Short mmCIF file of C-alpha atoms in Angstrom, two decimals:
data_model
loop_
_atom_site.label_atom_id
_atom_site.label_comp_id
_atom_site.label_asym_id
_atom_site.label_seq_id
_atom_site.Cartn_x
_atom_site.Cartn_y
_atom_site.Cartn_z
CA GLN A 291 -139.05 26.71 -116.19
CA LYS A 292 -137.00 26.90 -113.01
CA GLU A 293 -138.25 24.88 -110.06
CA VAL A 294 -138.40 27.97 -107.84
CA GLU A 295 -138.64 31.52 -109.17
CA GLN A 296 -138.30 34.82 -107.41
CA ASN A 297 -138.05 38.38 -108.62
CA SER A 298 -134.37 39.23 -108.10
CA GLY A 299 -135.17 42.86 -107.31
CA PRO A 300 -133.84 45.04 -105.93
CA LEU A 301 -137.03 45.80 -104.09
CA SER A 302 -136.97 49.13 -102.34
CA VAL A 303 -139.44 49.85 -99.54
CA PRO A 304 -139.67 52.85 -97.20
CA GLU A 305 -139.15 52.28 -93.50
CA GLY A 306 -142.38 51.40 -91.75
CA ALA A 307 -144.10 50.12 -94.88
CA ILE A 308 -145.01 46.55 -95.77
CA ALA A 309 -142.51 44.62 -97.88
CA SER A 310 -144.02 41.89 -100.05
CA LEU A 311 -141.84 39.13 -101.46
CA ASN A 312 -143.17 36.51 -103.85
CA CYS A 313 -142.10 33.08 -105.00
CA THR A 314 -143.56 30.57 -107.45
CA TYR A 315 -142.68 26.92 -107.78
CA SER A 316 -143.22 24.27 -110.39
CA ASP A 317 -143.54 20.97 -108.49
CA ARG A 318 -147.26 20.53 -107.74
CA VAL A 319 -146.62 17.96 -105.02
CA SER A 320 -144.28 20.14 -102.96
CA GLN A 321 -145.29 20.11 -99.31
CA SER A 322 -142.68 22.19 -97.48
CA PHE A 323 -141.83 25.84 -98.01
CA PHE A 324 -139.26 28.02 -96.32
CA TRP A 325 -138.08 31.60 -96.28
CA TYR A 326 -134.47 32.36 -95.46
CA ARG A 327 -132.83 35.74 -94.95
CA GLN A 328 -129.24 36.29 -96.02
CA TYR A 329 -127.23 39.34 -95.12
CA SER A 330 -124.35 40.26 -97.38
CA GLY A 331 -121.36 38.07 -96.62
CA LYS A 332 -123.33 35.84 -94.25
CA SER A 333 -125.05 32.48 -94.52
CA PRO A 334 -128.82 32.08 -94.89
CA GLU A 335 -130.86 32.01 -91.71
CA LEU A 336 -134.36 30.60 -91.42
CA ILE A 337 -137.21 33.05 -90.97
CA MET A 338 -140.33 31.01 -91.57
CA SER A 339 -141.55 27.62 -92.63
CA ILE A 340 -145.05 26.91 -93.91
CA TYR A 341 -146.71 23.65 -94.85
CA SER A 342 -150.44 24.37 -95.15
CA ASN A 343 -152.46 26.70 -97.33
CA GLY A 344 -153.19 30.06 -95.79
CA ASP A 345 -151.26 32.48 -93.62
CA LYS A 346 -148.72 31.89 -90.88
CA GLU A 347 -147.68 34.80 -88.73
CA ASP A 348 -144.55 35.22 -86.62
CA GLY A 349 -144.00 38.68 -85.24
CA ARG A 350 -143.66 41.13 -88.12
CA PHE A 351 -143.42 38.31 -90.65
CA THR A 352 -146.33 36.58 -92.39
CA ALA A 353 -145.89 33.71 -94.81
CA GLN A 354 -148.70 32.97 -97.23
CA LEU A 355 -149.10 29.74 -99.16
CA ASN A 356 -151.43 28.97 -102.05
CA LYS A 357 -150.77 25.46 -103.35
CA ALA A 358 -153.43 25.69 -106.07
CA SER A 359 -151.65 28.66 -107.60
CA GLN A 360 -148.22 27.34 -106.62
CA TYR A 361 -146.99 30.46 -104.94
CA VAL A 362 -145.70 31.39 -101.55
CA SER A 363 -145.11 34.89 -100.29
CA LEU A 364 -143.54 36.67 -97.35
CA LEU A 365 -144.87 39.90 -95.91
CA ILE A 366 -142.76 42.03 -93.60
CA ARG A 367 -144.77 44.60 -91.66
CA ASP A 368 -143.30 47.78 -90.21
CA SER A 369 -140.14 47.30 -92.29
CA GLN A 370 -136.89 48.27 -90.59
CA PRO A 371 -133.50 49.12 -92.14
CA SER A 372 -132.21 45.93 -90.47
CA ASP A 373 -134.55 43.96 -92.75
CA SER A 374 -132.40 44.95 -95.74
CA ALA A 375 -131.08 41.63 -97.02
CA THR A 376 -131.60 39.02 -99.69
CA TYR A 377 -134.59 36.77 -99.07
CA LEU A 378 -134.45 33.22 -100.36
CA CYS A 379 -137.49 31.09 -101.00
CA ALA A 380 -136.91 27.34 -100.66
CA VAL A 381 -139.24 24.54 -101.70
CA ASN A 382 -138.91 20.80 -101.34
CA ALA A 383 -139.24 19.20 -104.73
CA ARG A 384 -138.83 15.80 -106.28
CA ILE A 385 -136.15 16.06 -108.91
CA GLN A 386 -134.98 12.99 -110.81
CA GLY A 387 -136.68 10.77 -108.26
CA ALA A 388 -135.09 12.35 -105.20
CA GLN A 389 -136.42 14.84 -102.69
CA LYS A 390 -134.35 18.02 -102.63
CA LEU A 391 -134.67 21.46 -101.13
CA VAL A 392 -134.51 23.87 -104.04
CA PHE A 393 -133.78 27.55 -103.59
CA GLY A 394 -134.84 30.50 -105.67
CA GLN A 395 -132.29 33.08 -106.78
CA GLY A 396 -133.36 35.39 -103.96
CA THR A 397 -134.91 38.86 -103.82
CA ARG A 398 -132.72 41.69 -102.67
CA LEU A 399 -134.69 43.96 -100.34
CA THR A 400 -133.63 47.46 -99.33
CA ILE A 401 -135.48 49.37 -96.61
CA ASN A 402 -134.99 53.10 -96.97
CA PRO A 403 -134.94 55.16 -93.75
CA LYS B 230 -126.93 24.22 -78.52
CA ALA B 231 -124.04 24.78 -80.90
CA GLY B 232 -124.88 25.49 -84.52
CA VAL B 233 -123.43 24.03 -87.67
CA THR B 234 -119.68 24.51 -87.71
CA GLN B 235 -117.65 24.73 -90.89
CA THR B 236 -113.91 24.86 -91.33
CA PRO B 237 -111.94 26.51 -92.74
CA ARG B 238 -113.85 29.75 -93.10
CA TYR B 239 -111.64 31.24 -95.79
CA LEU B 240 -109.14 29.69 -98.12
CA ILE B 241 -107.29 30.44 -101.31
CA LYS B 242 -106.22 27.69 -103.66
CA THR B 243 -104.52 27.49 -107.02
CA ARG B 244 -106.05 25.98 -110.14
CA GLY B 245 -105.46 22.26 -110.30
CA GLN B 246 -105.17 21.82 -106.55
CA GLN B 247 -107.70 20.03 -104.44
CA VAL B 248 -109.52 21.17 -101.32
CA THR B 249 -111.31 19.52 -98.42
CA LEU B 250 -113.97 21.32 -96.40
CA SER B 251 -115.30 20.10 -93.09
CA CYS B 252 -118.69 20.36 -91.43
CA SER B 253 -119.93 19.44 -87.96
CA PRO B 254 -123.74 19.36 -87.80
CA ILE B 255 -125.95 20.42 -84.93
CA SER B 256 -125.85 17.81 -82.21
CA GLY B 257 -128.46 15.14 -82.90
CA HIS B 258 -128.84 16.01 -86.58
CA ARG B 259 -128.10 13.10 -88.87
CA SER B 260 -128.57 14.68 -92.27
CA VAL B 261 -125.91 16.92 -93.78
CA SER B 262 -126.31 18.75 -97.08
CA TRP B 263 -123.82 20.79 -99.03
CA TYR B 264 -124.59 23.78 -101.23
CA GLN B 265 -122.54 26.00 -103.49
CA GLN B 266 -123.44 29.66 -103.70
CA THR B 267 -122.20 32.01 -106.41
CA PRO B 268 -123.53 35.41 -107.51
CA GLY B 269 -124.47 34.09 -110.92
CA GLN B 270 -125.99 30.70 -110.06
CA GLY B 271 -127.37 31.33 -106.62
CA LEU B 272 -127.62 28.51 -104.11
CA GLN B 273 -127.14 25.13 -105.74
CA PHE B 274 -127.50 21.74 -104.12
CA LEU B 275 -124.40 19.57 -104.17
CA PHE B 276 -125.30 16.46 -102.18
CA GLU B 277 -126.89 15.15 -99.03
CA TYR B 278 -125.65 12.52 -96.61
CA PHE B 279 -127.54 10.55 -94.01
CA SER B 280 -126.08 7.81 -91.85
CA GLU B 281 -122.84 7.85 -93.84
CA THR B 282 -124.69 7.31 -97.13
CA GLN B 283 -125.13 9.75 -99.96
CA ARG B 284 -128.88 10.03 -100.49
CA ASN B 285 -129.17 12.82 -103.02
CA LYS B 286 -126.81 14.40 -105.47
CA GLY B 287 -127.01 17.58 -107.50
CA ASN B 288 -125.79 18.23 -111.01
CA PHE B 289 -122.13 18.75 -110.33
CA PRO B 290 -119.17 16.99 -111.99
CA GLY B 291 -117.42 14.08 -110.34
CA ARG B 292 -114.67 16.41 -109.11
CA PHE B 293 -117.05 17.23 -106.28
CA SER B 294 -117.34 14.48 -103.72
CA GLY B 295 -118.20 14.08 -100.11
CA ARG B 296 -118.53 11.69 -97.25
CA GLN B 297 -120.07 11.45 -93.83
CA PHE B 298 -118.62 9.84 -90.75
CA SER B 299 -120.31 7.79 -88.05
CA ASN B 300 -120.53 10.86 -85.80
CA SER B 301 -122.46 12.68 -88.62
CA ARG B 302 -119.56 15.02 -89.34
CA SER B 303 -119.09 15.49 -93.06
CA GLU B 304 -116.40 16.51 -95.49
CA MET B 305 -116.57 17.57 -99.09
CA ASN B 306 -113.70 17.49 -101.51
CA VAL B 307 -113.15 19.27 -104.77
CA SER B 308 -110.33 17.97 -106.94
CA THR B 309 -108.59 19.66 -109.85
CA LEU B 310 -109.89 23.07 -108.89
CA GLU B 311 -111.07 25.46 -111.58
CA LEU B 312 -111.52 29.22 -111.40
CA GLY B 313 -115.29 28.70 -111.57
CA ASP B 314 -115.21 26.76 -108.32
CA SER B 315 -114.68 30.00 -106.43
CA ALA B 316 -117.76 30.24 -104.26
CA LEU B 317 -119.25 30.12 -100.81
CA TYR B 318 -119.72 26.49 -99.80
CA LEU B 319 -122.46 26.02 -97.28
CA CYS B 320 -123.13 23.02 -95.12
CA ALA B 321 -126.57 22.52 -93.64
CA SER B 322 -127.83 20.01 -91.13
CA SER B 323 -131.28 18.66 -90.47
CA PRO B 324 -132.84 16.21 -88.03
CA ARG B 325 -134.52 14.58 -91.02
CA ASP B 326 -134.90 10.85 -90.71
CA ARG B 327 -135.18 8.32 -93.48
CA GLY B 328 -138.71 9.36 -94.36
CA TYR B 329 -138.65 12.84 -95.76
CA SER B 330 -140.83 15.09 -93.64
CA GLY B 331 -139.78 18.50 -94.81
CA ASN B 332 -137.58 19.11 -91.80
CA THR B 333 -135.91 22.46 -91.74
CA ILE B 334 -132.26 22.75 -92.63
CA TYR B 335 -129.91 25.00 -90.71
CA PHE B 336 -126.85 26.49 -92.36
CA GLY B 337 -123.33 26.91 -91.11
CA GLU B 338 -121.43 30.12 -91.73
CA GLY B 339 -119.85 28.70 -94.85
CA SER B 340 -116.40 28.30 -96.31
CA TRP B 341 -115.29 30.98 -98.74
CA LEU B 342 -113.14 29.40 -101.42
CA THR B 343 -111.16 31.48 -103.87
CA VAL B 344 -109.37 29.74 -106.73
CA VAL B 345 -106.61 31.73 -108.39
#
């Protein structure tokens, strides 16, 4: 099992709808979770971080964390064509005795006008 | 506040050569991490440096090495380049101190390496 798993997509959502991106992780003691957005040919940029169970909202973005079920999700409300990108979930995990930030493969999101 | 700066942005090398990539972290950040990104493998952790010491290392062969200087700037080196080393190499910095606290990492724009 991979440490961090995401559906690679592509996920296609109409403009104005809610885009829902999901991520599961395997390390039960992980405490820090991040969502990054990466446009084609660009480097990842941070969208959200979340550390506690529940929801965290920032503008059109909401991150949801459920440690018991080991999943974290990202909701994008009122999706815009500019939201079309690959979204990377990142989780801190202890691997071979060392803390590392592990990334999922990313979900490619396309917002259709 | 300036972001993470990586040089060079693009380079082409021949198999068997070696390459050195440079990274200047955000001012005040002491932790520098390196990642390799390829379409097939995604974003993979190479290593992390803090206060000139390598703290974590990913599962890459010994051809991949790095170092950090006293001003927190970092370099990574890949020797005996192979075609499979063609990738986007990303440097990320973090204010993270010795106790891991889940500090956010911020990426530079990356160095695109093509091995021919």
